[in-house]
Amino acid sequence: MTNAIDGLVSGLDTTTLINSLMTVEAQPQALLKASVAKSQTLISALQGLNGQVAALATLATTTAKPTSLDLYSSTSSSPTVTTALSPGAAAGQLDVVVGALARNQVGVSAAMTAWPATPAVLTIVANGVSTEISAASTSLDDMATAVNAAGTGVTATKVASGVDAGGTAQFRLQFTGNSTGAANAFTVYQGTKAEVTAATAPNLLTATGAAVIRTAGDASVTLWAGTAATQTITSGTNTFSNLLPGVAITVSAESTAPVTIKVARDDAQISSVASGLVSSLNGIFATISTQTVVTNSTNAAGAAVMSPGVFTGNSSVRDVSQKLLSAASSPINGHSPSEYGISITKTGTMEFDAAKFATALAKDPTTVKAAVQEIATRVAAAATAVSDKYTGQLTGQITGQQTSVKNMSTRIDAWDVSLATRRATLQSTYTALEVSLSALKAQSTWLTAQVAGLPSSSTSTTG
């Protein structure tokens, strides 16, 4: 609250005067606020850089793993045989003849109008397990519902099947195995488990008018067909795992001619991994460079102004750049990474020469892959030391800046209290001055009036 009485007596603009005095008084606080803003800008930039370095550490750690560059691609000479690779794949070739596809079992009961016995009970034997199933009624809908809820791996469906001699609609129950393979064959009996054990329960799928539409069967492929080494491999599904190390094949049609499967080292993927590591490094170098550059401009008066970047003069950031660059470009067993297409440029960044890398990889894949993993190992160590969330070099600088900002903020808050007290004191002083001047003016006016009211006297002289 302002208690000043602006210029009522003195004519002074006391509010403006106080504000001017307070601006001078607040200069130390203004400097603190400017320092806080500068530190917060630096913290934000450091956090961004730290995030990039942490991402590089993760990428490099993955690349440094022993199998990270064991990358292969596979092809098939027929679209009816597809391949999928998994860790452990290796180069190789194999011819297969697809003899059969995996089948699930399908069977239908004889035509009926309702379940032929009360209570409505059947037993399904699948995978050596007998499951007795009771329906809510003799309705075929209820029977299908009960089968489907039993979880035996068999699904029941009511299918229309004309009318009987009396004109009543008839239906069949179709039983379908949910999984393929000979091991998933099943039998459906009319009756309880005890009756099945006693061999008194009729087989619903072999009864008069019933049928097994499709038997359960395994898929099969033949290797080295027509030779003395011919071998047939079976699978309960249409997928065969590890016919070649780390390679699964899936068949979708029978064949008479061999289908050729090839697995070869994928040089393009290996090159992409190496290129990605270099790109991640260059992203960090670009960030540091951009935020270190000094910008030249002019102010409103036309004078030259130089604006330093947020990292300008920051020795810690400069050290981070040097450590990463050294880790990526130092010799490996006496050989420069440039021999493999990974080199340092005149501007202090990295360069990846895809053509040179491909040539070196084709000539000596073992040495080139080992070189990439060595570079990745060194970069991972350097990047982790910089970005570790507890002991990282950048982490420590960020924490230090945050502590500094916290301390300065506390001092700024203290200045708020001090400045508020100072303003109140000035307002009180100038208000008291106006009051005192007002009292003096009133006294002066009274005295003037008193003097003016005194009787005038004259002295005459006679001679």
CSV table of C-alpha atoms in Angstrom, one decimal:
chain,number,residue,atom,x,y,z
A,1,MET,CA,0.0,0.0,0.0
A,2,THR,CA,1.3,3.5,-0.9
A,3,ASN,CA,1.1,6.0,2.0
A,4,ALA,CA,3.0,8.8,0.1
A,5,ILE,CA,1.1,12.0,-0.5
A,6,ASP,CA,2.5,13.1,-3.9
A,7,GLY,CA,3.4,16.8,-4.0
A,8,LEU,CA,0.5,18.1,-2.0
A,9,VAL,CA,2.8,20.5,-0.3
A,10,SER,CA,6.3,20.0,-1.7
A,11,GLY,CA,5.3,19.6,-5.3
A,12,LEU,CA,7.6,16.6,-5.5
A,13,ASP,CA,6.5,13.4,-7.4
A,14,THR,CA,7.4,11.2,-4.5
A,15,THR,CA,6.1,8.0,-6.0
A,16,THR,CA,8.4,8.3,-9.1
A,17,LEU,CA,11.2,9.3,-6.8
A,18,ILE,CA,10.7,6.3,-4.6
A,19,ASN,CA,10.5,4.0,-7.7
A,20,SER,CA,13.7,5.4,-9.0
A,21,LEU,CA,15.4,4.8,-5.7
A,22,MET,CA,14.1,1.3,-5.5
A,23,THR,CA,15.4,0.5,-9.0
A,24,VAL,CA,18.9,1.4,-7.7
A,25,GLU,CA,18.3,-0.6,-4.5
A,26,ALA,CA,17.2,-3.7,-6.6
A,27,GLN,CA,20.2,-3.8,-8.8
A,28,PRO,CA,21.9,-6.7,-6.8
A,29,GLN,CA,18.6,-8.7,-7.0
A,30,ALA,CA,18.3,-8.0,-10.8
A,31,LEU,CA,21.8,-9.3,-11.2
A,32,LEU,CA,20.9,-12.5,-9.3
A,33,LYS,CA,17.8,-13.0,-11.5
A,34,ALA,CA,19.9,-12.6,-14.6
A,35,SER,CA,22.3,-15.2,-13.3
A,36,VAL,CA,19.4,-17.6,-12.5
A,37,ALA,CA,18.1,-17.2,-16.0
A,38,LYS,CA,21.5,-17.8,-17.5
A,39,SER,CA,22.1,-20.9,-15.3
A,40,GLN,CA,18.6,-22.3,-16.2
A,41,THR,CA,19.4,-21.9,-19.9
A,42,LEU,CA,22.7,-23.8,-19.4
A,43,ILE,CA,21.0,-26.5,-17.3
A,44,SER,CA,18.4,-27.0,-20.1
A,45,ALA,CA,21.2,-27.3,-22.7
A,46,LEU,CA,23.2,-29.6,-20.6
A,47,GLN,CA,20.2,-31.9,-20.0
A,48,GLY,CA,19.6,-32.1,-23.7
A,49,LEU,CA,23.2,-32.9,-24.4
A,50,ASN,CA,23.2,-35.5,-21.6
A,51,GLY,CA,20.2,-37.2,-23.0
A,52,GLN,CA,21.9,-37.5,-26.4
A,53,VAL,CA,25.1,-38.9,-24.8
A,54,ALA,CA,23.0,-41.4,-22.8
A,55,ALA,CA,21.2,-42.6,-25.9
A,56,LEU,CA,24.7,-43.0,-27.6
A,57,ALA,CA,25.8,-45.1,-24.6
A,58,THR,CA,22.8,-47.4,-25.0
A,59,LEU,CA,23.4,-47.7,-28.7
A,60,ALA,CA,27.1,-48.3,-28.4
A,61,THR,CA,26.6,-50.9,-25.6
A,62,THR,CA,24.2,-52.8,-27.8
A,63,THR,CA,26.6,-52.7,-30.7
A,64,ALA,CA,29.5,-53.9,-28.6
A,65,LYS,CA,27.8,-57.1,-27.7
A,66,PRO,CA,29.6,-60.2,-29.3
A,67,THR,CA,26.6,-61.2,-31.5
A,68,SER,CA,25.4,-57.7,-32.4
A,69,LEU,CA,26.9,-57.9,-35.9
A,70,ASP,CA,26.0,-61.5,-36.6
A,71,LEU,CA,23.4,-60.3,-39.0
A,72,TYR,CA,22.0,-62.5,-41.7
A,73,SER,CA,19.2,-62.4,-44.3
A,74,SER,CA,17.4,-65.3,-45.8
A,75,THR,CA,15.7,-66.1,-49.1
A,76,SER,CA,13.5,-68.8,-50.5
A,77,SER,CA,13.1,-69.9,-54.1
A,78,SER,CA,9.3,-70.3,-53.6
A,79,PRO,CA,6.7,-68.0,-52.1
A,80,THR,CA,5.1,-71.1,-50.5
A,81,VAL,CA,8.1,-71.5,-48.2
A,82,THR,CA,8.9,-68.4,-46.1
A,83,THR,CA,11.7,-68.0,-43.6
A,84,ALA,CA,12.2,-66.2,-40.3
A,85,LEU,CA,15.6,-65.6,-38.6
A,86,SER,CA,16.4,-65.6,-34.9
A,87,PRO,CA,19.6,-65.1,-32.9
A,88,GLY,CA,22.2,-67.8,-33.7
A,89,ALA,CA,21.5,-67.8,-37.5
A,90,ALA,CA,24.5,-68.6,-39.7
A,91,ALA,CA,25.2,-68.7,-43.3
A,92,GLY,CA,24.0,-71.8,-45.1
A,93,GLN,CA,21.8,-73.4,-47.8
A,94,LEU,CA,19.2,-76.2,-47.8
A,95,ASP,CA,16.8,-77.8,-50.3
A,96,VAL,CA,13.4,-79.1,-49.0
A,97,VAL,CA,10.5,-80.8,-50.6
A,98,VAL,CA,7.2,-80.2,-48.9
A,99,GLY,CA,5.4,-83.5,-48.6
A,100,ALA,CA,2.4,-82.5,-46.5
A,101,LEU,CA,0.8,-79.6,-44.6
A,102,ALA,CA,-0.3,-79.8,-41.0
A,103,ARG,CA,-4.0,-80.6,-40.6
A,104,ASN,CA,-6.5,-80.3,-37.8
A,105,GLN,CA,-9.2,-83.0,-37.4
A,106,VAL,CA,-12.8,-82.4,-38.5
A,107,GLY,CA,-15.6,-84.8,-37.9
A,108,VAL,CA,-19.5,-84.8,-38.0
A,109,SER,CA,-22.1,-86.8,-36.1
A,110,ALA,CA,-25.0,-88.5,-37.8
A,111,ALA,CA,-28.1,-86.3,-38.5
A,112,MET,CA,-30.4,-85.9,-35.5
A,113,THR,CA,-33.1,-83.7,-34.2
A,114,ALA,CA,-31.9,-83.6,-30.6
A,115,TRP,CA,-29.4,-85.4,-28.4
A,116,PRO,CA,-30.5,-89.0,-28.4
A,117,ALA,CA,-30.2,-89.7,-24.7
A,118,THR,CA,-31.0,-88.2,-21.3
A,119,PRO,CA,-29.0,-86.9,-19.6
A,120,ALA,CA,-27.3,-85.2,-22.5
A,121,VAL,CA,-23.7,-86.3,-21.9
A,122,LEU,CA,-20.7,-86.9,-24.1
A,123,THR,CA,-17.0,-87.5,-23.6
A,124,ILE,CA,-14.1,-86.2,-25.6
A,125,VAL,CA,-10.8,-88.0,-25.5
A,126,ALA,CA,-8.0,-85.7,-26.7
A,127,ASN,CA,-4.2,-85.9,-26.0
A,128,GLY,CA,-4.8,-88.9,-23.7
A,129,VAL,CA,-7.3,-87.0,-21.5
A,130,SER,CA,-10.9,-87.9,-21.2
A,131,THR,CA,-13.3,-85.0,-20.5
A,132,GLU,CA,-16.9,-85.7,-19.7
A,133,ILE,CA,-19.3,-82.9,-20.8
A,134,SER,CA,-22.9,-82.5,-19.7
A,135,ALA,CA,-25.3,-80.1,-21.5
A,136,ALA,CA,-28.2,-78.2,-19.9
A,137,SER,CA,-30.7,-80.1,-22.1
A,138,THR,CA,-30.9,-82.4,-25.1
A,139,SER,CA,-31.0,-79.4,-27.4
A,140,LEU,CA,-28.1,-79.5,-29.9
A,141,ASP,CA,-27.5,-75.8,-29.2
A,142,ASP,CA,-27.0,-76.6,-25.5
A,143,MET,CA,-24.7,-79.4,-26.4
A,144,ALA,CA,-22.5,-77.3,-28.7
A,145,THR,CA,-22.4,-74.6,-26.0
A,146,ALA,CA,-21.3,-77.1,-23.4
A,147,VAL,CA,-18.5,-78.5,-25.6
A,148,ASN,CA,-17.2,-75.1,-26.5
A,149,ALA,CA,-17.0,-74.1,-22.8
A,150,ALA,CA,-15.2,-77.3,-21.8
A,151,GLY,CA,-11.7,-76.2,-23.0
A,152,THR,CA,-10.8,-79.5,-24.6
A,153,GLY,CA,-9.3,-78.0,-27.7
A,154,VAL,CA,-12.3,-79.1,-29.7
A,155,THR,CA,-15.0,-76.8,-31.0
A,156,ALA,CA,-18.6,-77.9,-31.7
A,157,THR,CA,-20.9,-76.3,-34.3
A,158,LYS,CA,-24.6,-77.2,-35.1
A,159,VAL,CA,-25.0,-77.6,-38.9
A,160,ALA,CA,-28.4,-77.9,-40.7
A,161,SER,CA,-28.9,-81.4,-42.3
A,162,GLY,CA,-32.3,-81.4,-44.0
A,163,VAL,CA,-35.4,-83.0,-42.5
A,164,ASP,CA,-36.3,-86.5,-41.3
A,165,ALA,CA,-39.1,-88.7,-42.7
A,166,GLY,CA,-41.7,-86.9,-40.6
A,167,GLY,CA,-40.6,-83.4,-41.8
A,168,THR,CA,-38.7,-82.4,-38.7
A,169,ALA,CA,-35.5,-80.4,-39.2
A,170,GLN,CA,-32.3,-82.4,-38.6
A,171,PHE,CA,-28.9,-81.2,-37.7
A,172,ARG,CA,-25.4,-82.6,-37.3
A,173,LEU,CA,-22.8,-81.6,-34.7
A,174,GLN,CA,-19.5,-80.8,-36.4
A,175,PHE,CA,-16.4,-81.2,-34.2
A,176,THR,CA,-13.3,-79.3,-35.2
A,177,GLY,CA,-9.9,-79.6,-33.6
A,178,ASN,CA,-8.4,-76.2,-32.7
A,179,SER,CA,-4.8,-77.3,-33.3
A,180,THR,CA,-3.1,-79.1,-36.1
A,181,GLY,CA,-0.8,-82.1,-35.9
A,182,ALA,CA,-1.3,-85.8,-35.4
A,183,ALA,CA,-0.9,-85.4,-31.6
A,184,ASN,CA,-4.1,-83.3,-31.6
A,185,ALA,CA,-6.4,-86.1,-32.9
A,186,PHE,CA,-9.6,-86.7,-30.8
A,187,THR,CA,-12.5,-89.0,-30.4
A,188,VAL,CA,-16.1,-88.1,-29.4
A,189,TYR,CA,-18.2,-90.6,-27.5
A,190,GLN,CA,-21.9,-90.6,-26.6
A,191,GLY,CA,-21.9,-91.3,-22.9
A,192,THR,CA,-19.9,-90.9,-19.7
A,193,LYS,CA,-16.2,-91.4,-19.0
A,194,ALA,CA,-17.1,-94.6,-17.2
A,195,GLU,CA,-19.0,-95.9,-20.2
A,196,VAL,CA,-16.0,-95.0,-22.4
A,197,THR,CA,-13.7,-97.0,-20.1
A,198,ALA,CA,-16.1,-99.9,-20.2
A,199,ALA,CA,-16.2,-99.6,-24.0
A,200,THR,CA,-20.0,-99.3,-24.0
A,201,ALA,CA,-20.1,-95.7,-25.3
A,202,PRO,CA,-20.6,-95.4,-29.0
A,203,ASN,CA,-18.1,-93.4,-31.1
A,204,LEU,CA,-20.1,-90.5,-32.5
A,205,LEU,CA,-17.7,-90.0,-35.4
A,206,THR,CA,-17.8,-93.6,-36.7
A,207,ALA,CA,-21.5,-94.3,-36.1
A,208,THR,CA,-23.8,-94.9,-39.1
A,209,GLY,CA,-24.3,-91.6,-40.9
A,210,ALA,CA,-21.3,-90.0,-39.2
A,211,ALA,CA,-17.9,-89.3,-40.7
A,212,VAL,CA,-14.3,-88.1,-40.1
A,213,ILE,CA,-14.0,-85.4,-42.7
A,214,ARG,CA,-10.4,-84.8,-42.1
A,215,THR,CA,-7.9,-86.6,-40.0
A,216,ALA,CA,-5.3,-84.7,-37.9
A,217,GLY,CA,-1.9,-84.8,-39.4
A,218,ASP,CA,1.6,-83.4,-39.3
A,219,ALA,CA,3.4,-81.3,-41.8
A,220,SER,CA,6.4,-82.9,-43.4
A,221,VAL,CA,9.4,-81.9,-45.4
A,222,THR,CA,12.0,-84.0,-47.1
A,223,LEU,CA,15.7,-83.1,-47.0
A,224,TRP,CA,18.1,-84.3,-49.7
A,225,ALA,CA,15.3,-85.9,-51.6
A,226,GLY,CA,16.4,-88.6,-54.1
A,227,THR,CA,19.7,-89.3,-52.4
A,228,ALA,CA,20.9,-91.9,-50.0
A,229,ALA,CA,20.7,-89.3,-47.2
A,230,THR,CA,17.0,-88.6,-47.7
A,231,GLN,CA,15.4,-87.6,-44.5
A,232,THR,CA,11.8,-86.6,-43.6
A,233,ILE,CA,11.1,-84.1,-40.8
A,234,THR,CA,7.6,-83.7,-39.3
A,235,SER,CA,6.0,-80.8,-37.4
A,236,GLY,CA,2.6,-80.5,-35.7
A,237,THR,CA,2.4,-77.0,-37.3
A,238,ASN,CA,3.4,-75.7,-40.7
A,239,THR,CA,6.5,-74.2,-39.2
A,240,PHE,CA,9.8,-76.0,-38.8
A,241,SER,CA,12.3,-74.5,-36.4
A,242,ASN,CA,16.1,-74.7,-36.7
A,243,LEU,CA,16.3,-76.8,-39.9
A,244,LEU,CA,19.3,-74.4,-40.2
A,245,PRO,CA,20.7,-72.7,-37.1
A,246,GLY,CA,18.5,-69.8,-36.1
A,247,VAL,CA,16.2,-70.3,-39.2
A,248,ALA,CA,12.5,-71.2,-39.1
A,249,ILE,CA,10.6,-72.0,-42.2
A,250,THR,CA,6.8,-72.0,-42.7
A,251,VAL,CA,5.2,-73.9,-45.5
A,252,SER,CA,1.9,-73.1,-47.2
A,253,ALA,CA,1.7,-75.7,-50.1
A,254,GLU,CA,3.0,-79.1,-51.0
A,255,SER,CA,5.8,-79.2,-53.6
A,256,THR,CA,7.3,-81.8,-55.9
A,257,ALA,CA,10.4,-79.9,-56.8
A,258,PRO,CA,13.0,-78.9,-54.1
A,259,VAL,CA,12.7,-75.4,-52.7
A,260,THR,CA,16.0,-73.8,-52.0
A,261,ILE,CA,16.5,-71.8,-48.7
A,262,LYS,CA,19.6,-69.6,-48.5
A,263,VAL,CA,21.0,-67.7,-45.5
A,264,ALA,CA,23.8,-65.2,-46.1
A,265,ARG,CA,25.6,-62.5,-44.1
A,266,ASP,CA,23.6,-59.3,-44.4
A,267,ASP,CA,26.3,-56.7,-45.1
A,268,ALA,CA,23.7,-53.9,-45.6
A,269,GLN,CA,22.5,-54.4,-42.0
A,270,ILE,CA,26.0,-54.5,-40.6
A,271,SER,CA,26.8,-51.3,-42.5
A,272,SER,CA,23.7,-49.7,-41.1
A,273,VAL,CA,24.7,-50.5,-37.5
A,274,ALA,CA,28.2,-48.9,-38.1
A,275,SER,CA,26.7,-45.9,-39.8
A,276,GLY,CA,24.1,-45.4,-37.0
A,277,LEU,CA,26.9,-45.3,-34.4
A,278,VAL,CA,28.7,-42.6,-36.4
A,279,SER,CA,25.5,-40.6,-37.0
A,280,SER,CA,24.8,-40.7,-33.2
A,281,LEU,CA,28.2,-39.3,-32.5
A,282,ASN,CA,27.9,-36.6,-35.1
A,283,GLY,CA,24.6,-35.6,-33.6
A,284,ILE,CA,26.3,-34.8,-30.3
A,285,PHE,CA,29.2,-33.0,-32.0
A,286,ALA,CA,26.7,-30.9,-33.9
A,287,THR,CA,24.8,-29.9,-30.7
A,288,ILE,CA,28.0,-28.9,-29.0
A,289,SER,CA,29.2,-26.9,-32.0
A,290,THR,CA,25.9,-25.1,-32.5
A,291,GLN,CA,25.7,-24.1,-28.9
A,292,THR,CA,29.3,-23.0,-28.6
A,293,VAL,CA,29.5,-20.6,-31.6
A,294,VAL,CA,29.7,-16.9,-30.9
A,295,THR,CA,27.1,-14.9,-32.9
A,296,ASN,CA,28.0,-11.4,-34.2
A,297,SER,CA,25.3,-8.8,-34.6
A,298,THR,CA,24.7,-5.1,-34.1
A,299,ASN,CA,22.6,-3.2,-31.6
A,300,ALA,CA,20.2,-0.4,-32.2
A,301,ALA,CA,23.0,2.1,-32.2
A,302,GLY,CA,24.9,0.1,-34.9
A,303,ALA,CA,27.6,-1.0,-32.6
A,304,ALA,CA,29.0,-4.6,-33.0
A,305,VAL,CA,27.7,-7.1,-30.4
A,306,MET,CA,29.0,-10.6,-29.8
A,307,SER,CA,26.7,-13.1,-28.2
A,308,PRO,CA,28.4,-16.2,-26.9
A,309,GLY,CA,26.7,-19.6,-27.2
A,310,VAL,CA,25.5,-21.4,-24.0
A,311,PHE,CA,28.5,-23.7,-24.1
A,312,THR,CA,31.0,-21.1,-25.1
A,313,GLY,CA,34.0,-21.4,-22.7
A,314,ASN,CA,32.6,-24.5,-21.0
A,315,SER,CA,35.7,-26.7,-20.6
A,316,SER,CA,33.6,-29.7,-19.3
A,317,VAL,CA,31.5,-29.8,-22.5
A,318,ARG,CA,34.7,-29.4,-24.6
A,319,ASP,CA,36.2,-32.3,-22.7
A,320,VAL,CA,33.1,-34.5,-23.4
A,321,SER,CA,33.5,-33.8,-27.1
A,322,GLN,CA,37.2,-34.7,-27.0
A,323,LYS,CA,36.6,-38.0,-25.1
A,324,LEU,CA,34.0,-39.2,-27.5
A,325,LEU,CA,36.0,-38.2,-30.5
A,326,SER,CA,39.1,-40.0,-29.2
A,327,ALA,CA,37.1,-43.1,-28.4
A,328,ALA,CA,35.8,-43.3,-32.0
A,329,SER,CA,38.9,-42.4,-33.9
A,330,SER,CA,41.8,-44.0,-32.0
A,331,PRO,CA,43.7,-46.8,-33.7
A,332,ILE,CA,42.6,-50.4,-33.3
A,333,ASN,CA,45.5,-52.9,-33.0
A,334,GLY,CA,47.7,-50.4,-34.9
A,335,HIS,CA,45.1,-49.8,-37.6
A,336,SER,CA,43.2,-46.5,-38.1
A,337,PRO,CA,39.4,-46.8,-38.3
A,338,SER,CA,39.7,-44.9,-41.5
A,339,GLU,CA,40.9,-48.2,-43.1
A,340,TYR,CA,37.3,-49.4,-42.6
A,341,GLY,CA,35.6,-46.2,-43.7
A,342,ILE,CA,35.2,-44.6,-40.3
A,343,SER,CA,37.3,-41.4,-40.1
A,344,ILE,CA,37.7,-38.1,-38.4
A,345,THR,CA,37.1,-34.9,-40.5
A,346,LYS,CA,39.0,-31.6,-40.4
A,347,THR,CA,36.1,-30.0,-38.6
A,348,GLY,CA,36.3,-32.5,-35.7
A,349,THR,CA,33.4,-34.7,-36.6
A,350,MET,CA,33.2,-38.3,-37.8
A,351,GLU,CA,32.6,-39.5,-41.4
A,352,PHE,CA,31.2,-42.9,-42.6
A,353,ASP,CA,32.3,-44.0,-46.1
A,354,ALA,CA,29.7,-46.7,-46.9
A,355,ALA,CA,31.5,-47.8,-50.1
A,356,LYS,CA,34.9,-48.2,-48.3
A,357,PHE,CA,33.2,-50.0,-45.4
A,358,ALA,CA,31.5,-52.4,-47.8
A,359,THR,CA,34.7,-53.2,-49.6
A,360,ALA,CA,36.6,-53.8,-46.3
A,361,LEU,CA,33.7,-55.9,-44.9
A,362,ALA,CA,33.6,-58.1,-48.0
A,363,LYS,CA,37.4,-58.6,-47.9
A,364,ASP,CA,37.8,-59.3,-44.2
A,365,PRO,CA,34.5,-59.5,-42.4
A,366,THR,CA,35.9,-60.8,-39.1
A,367,THR,CA,38.4,-58.0,-38.7
A,368,VAL,CA,35.9,-55.3,-39.7
A,369,LYS,CA,33.2,-56.5,-37.4
A,370,ALA,CA,35.8,-56.7,-34.6
A,371,ALA,CA,36.9,-53.2,-35.3
A,372,VAL,CA,33.3,-51.8,-35.2
A,373,GLN,CA,32.7,-53.6,-31.9
A,374,GLU,CA,36.0,-52.3,-30.4
A,375,ILE,CA,35.0,-48.7,-31.4
A,376,ALA,CA,31.5,-49.3,-29.9
A,377,THR,CA,33.0,-50.7,-26.7
A,378,ARG,CA,35.2,-47.6,-26.3
A,379,VAL,CA,32.4,-45.2,-27.1
A,380,ALA,CA,30.1,-46.9,-24.7
A,381,ALA,CA,32.6,-46.6,-21.9
A,382,ALA,CA,33.2,-42.9,-22.7
A,383,ALA,CA,29.5,-42.0,-23.1
A,384,THR,CA,28.6,-43.9,-19.9
A,385,ALA,CA,31.2,-42.1,-17.9
A,386,VAL,CA,29.8,-38.8,-19.2
A,387,SER,CA,26.1,-39.4,-18.8
A,388,ASP,CA,25.8,-41.8,-15.8
A,389,LYS,CA,22.9,-40.6,-13.7
A,390,TYR,CA,24.9,-40.8,-10.5
A,391,THR,CA,28.5,-40.2,-11.4
A,392,GLY,CA,28.4,-38.8,-14.9
A,393,GLN,CA,30.6,-35.8,-15.8
A,394,LEU,CA,27.6,-33.9,-17.3
A,395,THR,CA,25.3,-35.1,-14.5
A,396,GLY,CA,27.7,-33.5,-12.0
A,397,GLN,CA,27.7,-30.2,-13.8
A,398,ILE,CA,23.9,-30.2,-14.1
A,399,THR,CA,23.6,-31.0,-10.4
A,400,GLY,CA,26.0,-28.2,-9.5
A,401,GLN,CA,24.2,-25.7,-11.6
A,402,GLN,CA,20.8,-26.7,-10.0
A,403,THR,CA,22.3,-26.2,-6.6
A,404,SER,CA,23.6,-22.8,-7.6
A,405,VAL,CA,20.1,-21.8,-8.9
A,406,LYS,CA,18.5,-23.0,-5.7
A,407,ASN,CA,20.9,-20.9,-3.6
A,408,MET,CA,20.4,-17.8,-5.8
A,409,SER,CA,16.6,-18.2,-5.7
A,410,THR,CA,16.8,-18.2,-1.9
A,411,ARG,CA,18.8,-15.0,-1.9
A,412,ILE,CA,16.3,-13.4,-4.4
A,413,ASP,CA,13.4,-14.3,-2.0
A,414,ALA,CA,15.4,-12.6,0.8
A,415,TRP,CA,15.9,-9.5,-1.3
A,416,ASP,CA,12.1,-9.4,-1.9
A,417,VAL,CA,11.5,-9.0,1.8
A,418,SER,CA,14.4,-6.5,2.2
A,419,LEU,CA,13.2,-4.4,-0.8
A,420,ALA,CA,9.6,-4.4,0.5
A,421,THR,CA,10.8,-3.1,3.9
A,422,ARG,CA,13.0,-0.4,2.2
A,423,ARG,CA,10.0,0.8,0.1
A,424,ALA,CA,7.8,1.0,3.1
A,425,THR,CA,10.5,3.1,4.9
A,426,LEU,CA,10.9,5.5,2.0
A,427,GLN,CA,7.1,5.9,1.7
A,428,SER,CA,6.8,6.6,5.4
A,429,THR,CA,9.7,9.1,5.3
A,430,TYR,CA,8.3,11.1,2.3
A,431,THR,CA,4.7,11.0,3.8
A,432,ALA,CA,6.1,12.4,7.0
A,433,LEU,CA,7.9,15.1,5.1
A,434,GLU,CA,4.7,16.2,3.3
A,435,VAL,CA,2.8,16.2,6.6
A,436,SER,CA,5.6,18.3,8.2
A,437,LEU,CA,5.6,20.7,5.3
A,438,SER,CA,1.9,21.0,5.5
A,439,ALA,CA,2.1,21.9,9.2
A,440,LEU,CA,4.8,24.5,8.5
A,441,LYS,CA,2.7,26.0,5.7
A,442,ALA,CA,-0.3,26.3,8.0
A,443,GLN,CA,1.8,27.9,10.7
A,444,SER,CA,3.2,30.3,8.2
A,445,THR,CA,-0.2,31.3,7.0
A,446,TRP,CA,-1.4,31.9,10.6
A,447,LEU,CA,1.6,34.0,11.4
A,448,THR,CA,1.1,36.0,8.2
A,449,ALA,CA,-2.5,36.6,9.2
A,450,GLN,CA,-1.6,37.7,12.7
A,451,VAL,CA,1.0,40.2,11.4
A,452,ALA,CA,-1.5,41.6,9.0
A,453,GLY,CA,-4.0,42.1,11.8
A,454,LEU,CA,-1.9,44.2,14.0
A,455,PRO,CA,-3.1,48.0,14.2
A,456,SER,CA,-1.1,50.5,12.2
A,457,SER,CA,0.5,53.5,14.2
A,458,SER,CA,1.8,56.8,12.8
A,459,THR,CA,4.2,59.4,14.4
A,460,SER,CA,3.6,63.1,13.6
A,461,THR,CA,6.2,65.7,14.0
A,462,THR,CA,5.3,69.4,14.6
A,463,GLY,CA,7.7,72.2,14.6
